Amino acid sequence: MKRQIMNPPSARFPKLLLLYRGGEVAVSAAGEKSTSFRQTRNASLIAAMVVLACASQQIGAEEGVVRDLTVPAVTDAVPSPGTRVRQFNKHYEGSRVYHTLYLPTDWMPGKKYPVIVEYAGNKWRTSPGTVEGSSLGYGISGGKGVIWICMPYVNQQEMRNQETWWGDVDATVAYCRHTVKRICNKYGGDADNVFIAGFSRGAIACNFIGLHDEEIASLWRGFICHSHYDGVKKWGYANSDRSSAAERLARLGNRPQFISQEHSTESTQLYLKEVLPTGNFTFLPLKGVPHTDTWVLDPRPERATLRNWFNHSLAIKKNAASSSVINAGVGGNRSSQLLSRLEQDVLLHRPTVVVLMVGTNDRLNSGSFVDAKLYQKNVETLVDRIHQGGSKVLLVTPPPCIPELLFTRHDPREFDDQSPVERMEEVRSILLDISKERSVSIVDFHEHLLRENIADNQKESVIRNVANSKVKDGVHLTPRGYELLAQLIARKIKAADLPASKVACFGDSLTKGSAKANYPAYLDAILDGKNAP
């Protein structure tokens, strides 16, 4: 859209303020003493003239661009289509802690709508630092098709909205979680399509607040960060350093972020290239735009770019399958071989979750045993690199083995120092320790099979043996075993609220399976609600 350029407002008339208070209309030039008029016929006429003059000019705040949107004023009315209202959560009734809610002009009960949750910038120059002073959500939606919530930073001590920096971070996070859930339930917000947005301080808040912990991080479909970014610069508050910011960013996964900045996004791009090179980022530098969020109220090409990104993000979620599962298993692989192919076979696909099961070949393949300490170091490195790549990790303890069947292929004397059973128990112990130390979810498949008595030589066993498969295997799984493993993984993904839009199953032959039966195929069917293969 071609921009229409006008002379600066001050060249044609002074900025006019129109106030209505208790039956009195006041008109003044900005910075001058106001002249008051009683609500007479003349006063009404003057007020109408002022309103019509301002509306007809629709003056943009930057570069004289003709503005086509005006953010609705906040009222204390009951929520209704096209209105923006102040709301107090139950625990903050009677306080000065509140948010604003806007229902789109096309809102109807019983329908679902995407949600934009917005955080304001600091109180600084033209920014009031308030929920009322935010613009991004309205500019993105144009007031249609999207529920818009402007969240507060909670000053818990003074029980008010904080206008500069964070107030009480934990209280701010808790307020957001509660409010998003309540509004989605009451007003038809689509919990699968909730976006977080912010300007300046609010742009930092997208990660500082929005990725504060796993629970709040799970709310978001996408992120819109305008002007500043968490971790690029060290500020005067705790945990603004790069290390802390990178820890928060690890919770992003493969979800999209739209990052804009006046003049240039170069510093943010350099930072993200270092800490999350596989991230799903879109950058937009805004030339000639000052430090403000009101640019989205103008018919700029940059606003069209942002709206296209937003609609595209919604379309991908709507049209894509609810999840996709990648089988990245390779027969015979040890942990060191997984390290060598991690980037190409897994991270390149930008999975949201990596299911990691390895250790059987490290500790049972007598052709080249891997020392337990080296195995542990390799797995720790795998977990760290996966996190650095922006994906969550779900560990799985490999199944027990049946020694007498294993010994049909491997010399028993190779296990004189430590039996196969002890070796796999040690693998389990190492993985449990890593899970605890690095706060990683784990499926203890090994223990589950032992507890259910289905890891022996009997026909009911899910370990391949003569009775159930007519083979002397003792290591690999039956089709029922692969299906059981997929079920346990799916349950853990749901219980841990892991983002399962793209799951990479990474490991050895226990992951690869066969064309007829493998756990990634079963997992894909379960997550997508399809019939099992």
mmCIF file with all atom_site columns, N, CA, C and O in Angstrom, residues 7 26 57 194 221 246 274 332 336 410 427 454 524 526:
data_model
loop_
_atom_site.group_PDB
_atom_site.id
_atom_site.type_symbol
_atom_site.label_atom_id
_atom_site.label_alt_id
_atom_site.label_comp_id
_atom_site.label_asym_id
_atom_site.label_entity_id
_atom_site.label_seq_id
_atom_site.pdbx_PDB_ins_code
_atom_site.Cartn_x
_atom_site.Cartn_y
_atom_site.Cartn_z
_atom_site.occupancy
_atom_site.B_iso_or_equiv
_atom_site.pdbx_formal_charge
_atom_site.auth_seq_id
_atom_site.auth_comp_id
_atom_site.auth_asym_id
_atom_site.auth_atom_id
_atom_site.pdbx_PDB_model_num
ATOM 1  N N  . ASN A 1 7   ? 2.123   17.107  5.619  1.00 0.00 ? 7   ASN A N  1
ATOM 2  C CA . ASN A 1 7   ? 2.925   18.012  6.409  1.00 0.00 ? 7   ASN A CA 1
ATOM 3  C C  . ASN A 1 7   ? 2.764   17.675  7.883  1.00 0.00 ? 7   ASN A C  1
ATOM 4  O O  . ASN A 1 7   ? 1.729   17.169  8.296  1.00 0.00 ? 7   ASN A O  1
ATOM 5  N N  . ALA A 1 26  ? -13.777 20.641  27.705 1.00 0.00 ? 26  ALA A N  1
ATOM 6  C CA . ALA A 1 26  ? -12.636 21.542  27.735 1.00 0.00 ? 26  ALA A CA 1
ATOM 7  C C  . ALA A 1 26  ? -11.821 21.357  26.473 1.00 0.00 ? 26  ALA A C  1
ATOM 8  O O  . ALA A 1 26  ? -11.489 20.228  26.102 1.00 0.00 ? 26  ALA A O  1
ATOM 9  N N  . GLN A 1 57  ? -8.547  14.390  9.547  1.00 0.00 ? 57  GLN A N  1
ATOM 10 C CA . GLN A 1 57  ? -7.128  14.447  9.205  1.00 0.00 ? 57  GLN A CA 1
ATOM 11 C C  . GLN A 1 57  ? -6.450  13.107  9.459  1.00 0.00 ? 57  GLN A C  1
ATOM 12 O O  . GLN A 1 57  ? -5.545  12.725  8.734  1.00 0.00 ? 57  GLN A O  1
ATOM 13 N N  . VAL A 1 194 ? -2.638  -18.786 21.108 1.00 0.00 ? 194 VAL A N  1
ATOM 14 C CA . VAL A 1 194 ? -2.397  -17.621 21.958 1.00 0.00 ? 194 VAL A CA 1
ATOM 15 C C  . VAL A 1 194 ? -0.998  -17.090 21.663 1.00 0.00 ? 194 VAL A C  1
ATOM 16 O O  . VAL A 1 194 ? -0.018  -17.832 21.745 1.00 0.00 ? 194 VAL A O  1
ATOM 17 N N  . ARG A 1 221 ? 1.592   -19.781 21.177 1.00 0.00 ? 221 ARG A N  1
ATOM 18 C CA . ARG A 1 221 ? 1.723   -20.275 19.806 1.00 0.00 ? 221 ARG A CA 1
ATOM 19 C C  . ARG A 1 221 ? 2.845   -19.535 19.090 1.00 0.00 ? 221 ARG A C  1
ATOM 20 O O  . ARG A 1 221 ? 3.549   -20.093 18.260 1.00 0.00 ? 221 ARG A O  1
ATOM 21 N N  . ALA A 1 246 ? 19.497  -17.016 27.883 1.00 0.00 ? 246 ALA A N  1
ATOM 22 C CA . ALA A 1 246 ? 19.617  -18.218 27.047 1.00 0.00 ? 246 ALA A CA 1
ATOM 23 C C  . ALA A 1 246 ? 18.889  -19.399 27.682 1.00 0.00 ? 246 ALA A C  1
ATOM 24 O O  . ALA A 1 246 ? 18.305  -20.228 26.976 1.00 0.00 ? 246 ALA A O  1
ATOM 25 N N  . GLU A 1 274 ? 24.121  -16.810 17.881 1.00 0.00 ? 274 GLU A N  1
ATOM 26 C CA . GLU A 1 274 ? 25.045  -17.422 18.841 1.00 0.00 ? 274 GLU A CA 1
ATOM 27 C C  . GLU A 1 274 ? 24.336  -18.389 19.784 1.00 0.00 ? 274 GLU A C  1
ATOM 28 O O  . GLU A 1 274 ? 24.827  -19.489 20.027 1.00 0.00 ? 274 GLU A O  1
ATOM 29 N N  . GLY A 1 332 ? 22.605  -50.197 15.363 1.00 0.00 ? 332 GLY A N  1
ATOM 30 C CA . GLY A 1 332 ? 23.991  -50.340 15.786 1.00 0.00 ? 332 GLY A CA 1
ATOM 31 C C  . GLY A 1 332 ? 24.628  -49.097 16.373 1.00 0.00 ? 332 GLY A C  1
ATOM 32 O O  . GLY A 1 332 ? 25.779  -49.140 16.833 1.00 0.00 ? 332 GLY A O  1
ATOM 33 N N  . SER A 1 336 ? 28.199  -42.006 20.862 1.00 0.00 ? 336 SER A N  1
ATOM 34 C CA . SER A 1 336 ? 29.151  -41.166 20.115 1.00 0.00 ? 336 SER A CA 1
ATOM 35 C C  . SER A 1 336 ? 28.688  -40.958 18.674 1.00 0.00 ? 336 SER A C  1
ATOM 36 O O  . SER A 1 336 ? 28.893  -39.889 18.096 1.00 0.00 ? 336 SER A O  1
ATOM 37 N N  . HIS A 1 410 ? 27.028  -62.988 21.477 1.00 0.00 ? 410 HIS A N  1
ATOM 38 C CA . HIS A 1 410 ? 28.177  -62.344 22.106 1.00 0.00 ? 410 HIS A CA 1
ATOM 39 C C  . HIS A 1 410 ? 28.821  -63.301 23.104 1.00 0.00 ? 410 HIS A C  1
ATOM 40 O O  . HIS A 1 410 ? 28.122  -64.028 23.824 1.00 0.00 ? 410 HIS A O  1
ATOM 41 N N  . VAL A 1 427 ? 22.959  -48.161 33.016 1.00 0.00 ? 427 VAL A N  1
ATOM 42 C CA . VAL A 1 427 ? 22.478  -47.207 32.015 1.00 0.00 ? 427 VAL A CA 1
ATOM 43 C C  . VAL A 1 427 ? 21.239  -46.489 32.546 1.00 0.00 ? 427 VAL A C  1
ATOM 44 O O  . VAL A 1 427 ? 21.118  -45.250 32.445 1.00 0.00 ? 427 VAL A O  1
ATOM 45 N N  . ILE A 1 454 ? 7.270   -58.362 31.973 1.00 0.00 ? 454 ILE A N  1
ATOM 46 C CA . ILE A 1 454 ? 7.148   -58.627 30.537 1.00 0.00 ? 454 ILE A CA 1
ATOM 47 C C  . ILE A 1 454 ? 8.495   -58.408 29.839 1.00 0.00 ? 454 ILE A C  1
ATOM 48 O O  . ILE A 1 454 ? 8.560   -57.899 28.710 1.00 0.00 ? 454 ILE A O  1
ATOM 49 N N  . ASP A 1 524 ? 3.345   -41.515 16.282 1.00 0.00 ? 524 ASP A N  1
ATOM 50 C CA . ASP A 1 524 ? 2.723   -40.604 15.325 1.00 0.00 ? 524 ASP A CA 1
ATOM 51 C C  . ASP A 1 524 ? 1.217   -40.845 15.258 1.00 0.00 ? 524 ASP A C  1
ATOM 52 O O  . ASP A 1 524 ? 0.416   -39.895 15.241 1.00 0.00 ? 524 ASP A O  1
ATOM 53 N N  . ILE A 1 526 ? -0.683  -42.194 17.589 1.00 0.00 ? 526 ILE A N  1
ATOM 54 C CA . ILE A 1 526 ? -1.316  -41.811 18.857 1.00 0.00 ? 526 ILE A CA 1
ATOM 55 C C  . ILE A 1 526 ? -1.464  -40.298 18.956 1.00 0.00 ? 526 ILE A C  1
ATOM 56 O O  . ILE A 1 526 ? -2.537  -39.781 19.304 1.00 0.00 ? 526 ILE A O  1
#
